[in-house]
Amino acid sequence: MANAYQSMSTAELDACIAQLESEAEAIRAKNLSLDMARGKPSVEQTDLSRPMLDLVSSDMCLVDEGAPADNYGVPDGLPSARRLAAELLGVDPANVIVNGSSSLNLMHDLVANAYTQGIAGCEPWCRQEEVKFLCPSPGYDRHFAVTQRFGITNVPIPMREDGPDMDEVERLVQGDASVKGIWCVPKYANPTGITYSDEVVRRFAALKPAAPDFRIFWDNAYVVHDLAEEGDELLNIFDALEEAGATNLVYEFSSTAKITFPSSGMAFVTASPDDMAAIRAAFALERVSPEKISQLAHVRFLHDAQGVRAHMAKHAAILRPRFALVQSKLEEGLGDLGIATWTNPRGGYFVSFDGPKGSAKAIVSLMSSLGVTLTGAGATWPYGNDPLDTNIRIAPTFPSLDDLGSALDVFVVAAKLVSARLARAER
Ligand SMILES: Cc1ncc(COP(=O)(O)O)c(C=O)c1O
């Protein structure tokens, strides 16, 4: 169906472009410097966790259930930190390692370990002829960057409303032994915000990979990051594996990055007992033991899953108006034009926007010239190559409400101008 610009007469369209160009010039004259690029918590959000900093001090006991936080040892992490992580993911604490502050770092470690040492006694990936990773797209650019860095072939997989295209996933995983992994963000996916349906989770658990060293990298980064009071329910992948009688298939990751302080939180990984034994052995060579003083502060502050949920409700109260503003500005500015669609997520950190074919790079570049930084167009696809050049990731969490409103006003003008110019170029 033709959009509003395609339906205009050429004279009307030219007048409309001239009007939008003058609006853009007026914006340029303001010399704005706004950022809607990365999914970072706002200052109000990180302030919520400042009291945690008072819970570890020089006069306090630095022992957690007999485990010292102030010395080497306890390589899997403090007992109460492992329990907290296990409760959040719904798994057995015995199968959890809490290590470092970045889950992305743990994912990188496990790709590196598979690459140099191999998984489950198989040849290391570096000695195999070709190694492929499936990349549901749009997806998280930093995932794709990790596998790209190791020379692994990133294969885009279409994303649907209920998760990745599972027909395609099954066809490739079960039919091609060079497919060694898949990147998944199963809850409030980055950037579409969708949560995988129970059926999709069950189909993942029922995969019969052609490669014995295939693993699902299940990055549950947004496990407790609900915006709505009633969050999405994600079926527990380890329950689904048990139901399917499967094991040694999933590495699950998460962290407190967007619960407390990004880069100063705790990251965790869980997998089957066999896989955990291999992960433990790999980590043992990489570090003597993890950073446990931070873990101690976290468990004293958050206590348990209920404590985390209460804390996340405070985050949600800060974030809800920002996400609502994105919806209202886009709806008011673009709703009638038929040029774009966007997601309205119930949690997570992003809104995924799709403009007309061939528009995304032009919108991002025009936005940059008008003083607003967005995530690079194409970043949500392997190799930065969005085949239709439509997708833009909007990250509304970090700017103040005022700044976000101004950035979205600019976005509306940029999306309209680029779409109108595309319609003109088609004539
Ligand atoms: C899906 C996803 N995974 C991981 C991360 C990074 O987490 P961490 O800080 O624990 O490395 C992010 C950050 O935006 C993310 O969106």
XYZ file of C-alpha atoms and ligand atoms in Angstrom:
443
model
C 0.000 0.000 0.000
C 1.251 3.484 -0.873
C 2.320 5.686 2.035
C 1.161 9.277 2.458
C 4.093 10.677 0.475
C 3.757 8.194 -2.360
C 0.077 9.177 -2.647
C 0.799 12.905 -3.032
C 0.992 14.705 -6.363
C 4.536 15.714 -7.284
C 3.747 19.376 -6.564
C 2.364 18.500 -3.113
C 5.336 16.283 -2.391
C 7.837 18.980 -3.391
C 6.064 21.489 -1.145
C 6.086 18.989 1.709
C 9.819 18.303 1.269
C 10.549 22.048 1.233
C 8.552 22.466 4.465
C 10.355 19.552 6.163
C 13.734 20.868 4.992
C 13.028 24.206 6.596
C 12.015 22.413 9.835
C 15.295 20.505 9.693
C 17.224 23.748 9.173
C 15.522 25.280 12.217
C 16.564 22.235 14.274
C 20.140 22.432 12.978
C 20.330 26.037 14.102
C 19.677 24.920 17.691
C 23.033 23.087 17.812
C 21.568 20.168 19.742
C 23.738 17.490 21.292
C 21.481 14.576 22.267
C 22.095 10.831 22.489
C 19.554 8.036 21.917
C 22.164 5.440 21.030
C 23.059 2.969 23.746
C 20.928 1.096 26.218
C 22.197 2.620 29.426
C 20.218 3.251 32.589
C 19.561 6.893 33.401
C 21.227 8.655 36.321
C 17.996 8.328 38.371
C 18.205 4.578 37.863
C 21.816 4.118 38.896
C 21.116 6.377 41.893
C 18.668 3.724 43.123
C 21.631 1.459 43.891
C 23.861 3.980 45.675
C 22.803 2.689 49.146
C 24.484 -0.591 48.179
C 27.817 1.191 48.431
C 27.326 1.611 52.191
C 26.865 -2.112 52.793
C 30.527 -3.057 52.575
C 32.839 -0.949 54.696
C 36.078 -1.316 56.659
C 34.345 -2.197 59.930
C 32.109 -4.898 58.468
C 32.488 -8.651 58.321
C 33.559 -9.690 54.824
C 32.457 -13.311 55.008
C 29.434 -14.841 53.286
C 28.218 -18.119 54.788
C 31.774 -19.037 55.716
C 33.219 -17.924 52.366
C 35.735 -15.081 52.474
C 35.007 -12.173 50.177
C 38.339 -10.480 50.846
C 40.701 -13.172 49.613
C 41.259 -15.797 46.943
C 39.003 -18.834 46.910
C 35.379 -19.762 46.218
C 35.914 -19.787 42.429
C 32.218 -20.268 41.637
C 31.281 -17.125 43.552
C 29.867 -16.481 47.025
C 27.182 -18.971 48.090
C 24.486 -16.340 48.550
C 25.342 -14.712 45.213
C 25.019 -18.055 43.427
C 21.706 -18.674 45.194
C 20.400 -15.269 44.138
C 21.460 -15.791 40.505
C 19.977 -19.298 40.509
C 16.684 -18.006 41.880
C 16.501 -15.335 39.169
C 17.100 -17.906 36.427
C 15.082 -20.714 38.054
C 17.966 -23.198 38.158
C 19.986 -25.173 40.703
C 22.666 -23.017 42.432
C 25.053 -25.952 42.056
C 25.046 -25.222 38.310
C 25.717 -21.493 38.589
C 28.970 -19.558 38.468
C 28.912 -15.883 39.421
C 32.001 -14.319 37.936
C 33.028 -10.832 36.940
C 30.747 -7.946 36.208
C 29.936 -8.467 32.533
C 27.845 -11.263 31.066
C 29.101 -10.297 27.605
C 32.596 -11.022 28.878
C 31.475 -14.520 29.961
C 29.940 -15.103 26.519
C 33.173 -13.976 24.879
C 35.134 -16.294 27.192
C 33.013 -19.273 26.202
C 33.270 -18.548 22.482
C 37.034 -18.160 22.947
C 37.189 -21.409 24.912
C 35.255 -23.316 22.236
C 37.505 -21.750 19.603
C 40.789 -22.705 21.248
C 39.894 -25.795 23.315
C 36.688 -27.190 21.824
C 33.445 -28.311 23.423
C 32.674 -31.831 24.656
C 35.904 -33.356 23.373
C 35.345 -32.099 19.794
C 38.062 -30.429 17.724
C 38.495 -26.779 18.726
C 36.519 -24.553 16.398
C 39.777 -22.967 15.197
C 40.731 -26.325 13.637
C 37.378 -26.940 12.006
C 36.977 -25.895 8.407
C 33.996 -23.621 8.812
C 32.149 -22.478 11.919
C 28.784 -20.722 11.701
C 26.654 -18.949 14.273
C 22.987 -18.154 13.790
C 22.091 -14.531 14.503
C 18.386 -13.758 14.884
C 18.132 -10.280 13.356
C 17.557 -7.580 14.249
C 19.601 -8.536 17.290
C 22.336 -7.355 19.665
C 25.301 -5.909 17.783
C 27.833 -6.863 20.471
C 26.874 -10.547 20.205
C 27.494 -10.507 16.479
C 30.790 -8.672 17.006
C 32.093 -11.450 19.310
C 31.623 -14.257 16.787
C 32.736 -12.050 13.882
C 35.981 -11.373 15.725
C 36.797 -15.100 15.758
C 36.183 -15.373 12.023
C 32.976 -17.310 12.651
C 30.383 -16.856 9.889
C 27.369 -14.982 11.254
C 24.164 -16.140 9.579
C 21.110 -13.875 9.933
C 17.841 -15.559 10.937
C 14.524 -13.703 10.616
C 12.960 -12.572 13.890
C 9.218 -13.041 14.320
C 6.780 -11.733 16.944
C 7.286 -14.879 19.027
C 11.028 -15.403 18.552
C 13.414 -16.495 15.796
C 12.071 -18.304 12.718
C 12.279 -21.813 14.173
C 11.750 -23.593 10.846
C 14.936 -21.947 9.642
C 16.752 -22.588 12.955
C 15.828 -26.287 12.900
C 16.760 -26.643 9.238
C 20.223 -25.162 9.770
C 21.058 -26.575 13.232
C 19.872 -30.079 12.402
C 21.151 -30.166 8.834
C 24.525 -28.436 8.972
C 27.279 -29.620 11.319
C 29.213 -26.391 10.813
C 26.484 -24.514 12.734
C 27.921 -24.361 16.257
C 25.758 -21.850 18.042
C 22.984 -19.312 18.077
C 22.701 -15.977 19.853
C 19.386 -15.589 21.697
C 17.933 -12.830 23.886
C 14.789 -14.714 24.863
C 13.070 -12.097 27.024
C 12.485 -8.522 25.853
C 14.886 -9.190 22.988
C 17.360 -6.504 22.067
C 16.094 -4.579 20.101
C 12.558 -5.771 19.282
C 11.466 -6.254 22.913
C 9.616 -9.475 22.121
C 9.645 -12.500 24.445
C 9.982 -15.969 22.972
C 6.733 -17.974 23.122
C 6.555 -21.274 25.019
C 6.433 -23.069 21.676
C 9.640 -21.409 20.502
C 11.415 -22.254 23.779
C 10.232 -25.873 23.489
C 11.457 -26.070 19.899
C 14.871 -24.805 21.033
C 14.969 -27.461 23.763
C 13.990 -30.153 21.246
C 16.741 -29.288 18.742
C 18.831 -32.245 17.634
C 21.964 -30.487 16.393
C 24.045 -32.061 13.667
C 27.126 -30.821 15.580
C 27.802 -32.304 19.053
C 29.614 -29.072 19.919
C 26.595 -26.866 19.151
C 25.397 -24.676 22.033
C 22.586 -22.163 22.388
C 23.897 -18.902 23.867
C 20.761 -17.946 25.855
C 21.413 -14.389 26.993
C 18.665 -13.676 29.505
C 19.901 -10.108 30.022
C 16.400 -8.722 30.636
C 15.077 -11.495 32.875
C 13.590 -9.109 35.478
C 13.321 -5.943 33.404
C 9.560 -5.569 33.164
C 7.977 -2.211 32.406
C 4.409 -3.358 32.850
C 3.231 -4.517 36.264
C 2.539 -7.938 34.776
C 5.722 -8.822 32.931
C 6.061 -11.337 30.104
C 6.526 -14.933 31.226
C 9.413 -16.767 29.595
C 9.347 -20.540 29.796
C 12.423 -21.773 31.673
C 14.697 -23.300 29.032
C 16.152 -25.795 31.509
C 12.632 -27.022 32.400
C 11.937 -27.362 28.672
C 15.200 -29.319 28.243
C 14.186 -31.683 31.023
C 10.773 -32.160 29.417
C 12.500 -32.942 26.117
C 14.978 -35.314 27.794
C 17.856 -33.203 26.470
C 21.022 -31.894 28.064
C 24.323 -30.202 27.210
C 22.608 -27.804 24.821
C 22.335 -24.394 26.507
C 24.627 -21.843 28.116
C 22.432 -19.288 29.888
C 23.803 -15.879 30.898
C 22.606 -12.853 32.790
C 23.907 -10.071 34.983
C 22.885 -7.292 37.314
C 24.196 -4.725 34.811
C 20.835 -2.999 34.520
C 19.686 -3.887 38.013
C 22.463 -2.112 39.942
C 25.496 -0.594 38.175
C 26.462 -1.478 34.578
C 30.044 -2.760 34.527
C 30.128 -2.909 38.330
C 27.565 -5.613 38.923
C 27.716 -9.392 38.970
C 27.524 -11.622 35.911
C 26.504 -15.259 35.925
C 26.323 -18.336 33.755
C 24.464 -21.619 34.109
C 24.495 -24.796 32.032
C 24.194 -28.580 32.424
C 26.434 -30.237 35.062
C 28.765 -31.564 32.325
C 29.029 -28.192 30.637
C 29.543 -26.471 34.000
C 32.467 -28.772 34.730
C 34.090 -27.698 31.454
C 33.301 -24.029 32.095
C 34.765 -24.274 35.611
C 37.954 -25.766 34.213
C 38.211 -22.979 31.628
C 37.554 -20.201 34.113
C 40.040 -21.680 36.611
C 42.837 -20.875 34.186
C 41.562 -17.401 33.468
C 41.275 -16.092 37.027
C 42.016 -17.411 40.508
C 38.623 -16.375 41.780
C 35.991 -13.750 41.022
C 35.472 -10.259 42.446
C 33.560 -11.188 45.601
C 33.409 -7.894 47.484
C 31.002 -6.635 44.838
C 29.043 -9.878 45.185
C 28.811 -9.352 48.947
C 27.470 -5.821 48.489
C 24.938 -7.095 45.951
C 23.505 -9.836 48.135
C 23.340 -7.540 51.149
C 21.461 -4.993 49.028
C 19.199 -7.222 46.920
C 18.851 -10.244 49.267
C 16.824 -12.521 47.000
C 14.649 -12.626 43.883
C 11.848 -10.836 45.705
C 14.271 -8.076 46.668
C 15.357 -7.804 43.041
C 11.756 -7.545 41.859
C 11.004 -4.782 44.363
C 14.098 -2.922 43.183
C 13.128 -3.421 39.523
C 9.696 -1.943 40.194
C 11.534 1.307 41.026
C 13.408 1.128 37.720
C 10.126 0.502 35.903
C 8.534 3.581 37.488
C 11.398 5.682 36.070
C 11.350 4.022 32.654
C 7.613 3.809 31.962
C 7.199 7.533 31.133
C 10.166 7.354 28.756
C 8.777 4.404 26.818
C 5.321 6.015 26.832
C 6.835 9.194 25.394
C 8.388 7.220 22.524
C 4.992 5.734 21.690
C 3.107 9.024 21.888
C 5.674 11.039 19.888
C 5.912 8.402 17.150
C 2.170 7.918 17.041
C 1.454 11.660 16.896
C 4.225 12.364 14.399
C 4.108 9.350 12.118
C 0.951 7.411 12.962
C -1.095 8.513 9.950
C 1.602 8.396 7.302
C 2.005 4.667 6.732
C 5.789 5.029 6.490
C 6.912 3.144 9.589
C 6.191 0.526 12.223
C 7.689 0.284 15.687
C 7.485 -2.021 18.673
C 5.781 -1.276 21.984
C 7.707 -3.553 24.360
C 6.528 -4.585 27.820
C 10.085 -4.599 29.135
C 13.763 -4.374 28.268
C 15.658 -1.377 26.990
C 14.728 -0.693 23.373
C 12.129 0.174 20.801
C 12.762 -1.235 17.340
C 11.732 1.059 14.486
C 11.318 0.111 10.830
C 11.021 2.830 8.220
C 10.611 2.510 4.447
C 13.084 0.345 2.518
C 16.385 2.155 2.078
C 15.687 4.747 4.797
C 17.532 3.728 7.954
C 21.060 4.868 7.061
C 19.728 8.162 5.714
C 17.637 8.808 8.852
C 20.542 8.042 11.207
C 22.901 10.232 9.212
C 20.399 13.112 9.015
C 19.794 12.771 12.780
C 23.523 12.986 13.383
C 23.763 16.169 11.289
C 20.892 17.577 13.385
C 22.721 16.846 16.648
C 21.141 13.545 17.756
C 23.190 10.344 17.986
C 21.427 7.056 17.254
C 22.775 3.505 17.144
C 24.339 3.106 13.682
C 21.881 1.871 11.055
C 22.559 -1.771 10.288
C 24.154 -2.386 13.697
C 21.340 -4.759 14.590
C 22.359 -7.091 11.746
C 25.450 -9.284 11.282
C 28.272 -7.362 9.603
C 26.202 -4.173 9.968
C 24.256 -5.237 6.895
C 20.517 -4.701 7.218
C 19.462 -6.051 3.796
C 16.441 -3.757 3.500
C 18.043 -0.822 5.358
C 14.899 -0.257 7.422
C 15.781 -0.934 11.068
C 16.752 1.611 13.704
C 17.176 0.856 17.401
C 15.791 3.527 19.700
C 17.261 3.538 23.211
C 15.060 5.787 25.365
C 16.403 5.017 28.841
C 19.409 7.310 29.296
C 18.295 10.824 28.254
C 16.159 12.937 30.578
C 12.475 13.067 29.618
C 12.979 16.582 28.208
C 15.975 15.540 26.110
C 14.201 12.405 24.957
C 11.191 14.456 23.873
C 13.451 16.818 21.905
C 15.352 13.896 20.323
C 12.076 12.246 19.288
C 10.793 15.471 17.746
C 13.944 15.554 15.633
C 13.497 11.870 14.809
C 9.971 12.470 13.528
C 11.150 15.261 11.226
C 14.089 13.142 9.989
C 11.918 10.061 9.352
C 9.378 12.173 7.466
C 11.959 14.013 5.388
C 13.849 10.865 4.392
C 10.594 9.047 3.547
C 9.352 11.993 1.481
C 12.670 12.204 -0.387
C 12.513 8.456 -1.088
C 8.996 8.851 -2.469
C 10.248 11.714 -4.680
C 13.213 9.653 -5.906
C 10.840 6.844 -6.935
C 9.094 9.143 -9.465
C 21.229 -8.516 25.293
C 22.340 -7.966 26.093
N 23.258 -8.796 26.638
C 24.299 -8.341 27.352
C 24.465 -6.997 27.550
C 25.655 -6.548 28.334
O 25.564 -7.044 29.626
P 26.825 -6.986 30.603
O 26.993 -5.580 31.024
O 26.441 -7.905 31.720
O 27.997 -7.476 29.833
C 23.555 -6.089 27.020
C 23.746 -4.649 27.199
O 23.111 -3.823 26.610
C 22.462 -6.590 26.265
O 21.560 -5.775 25.716
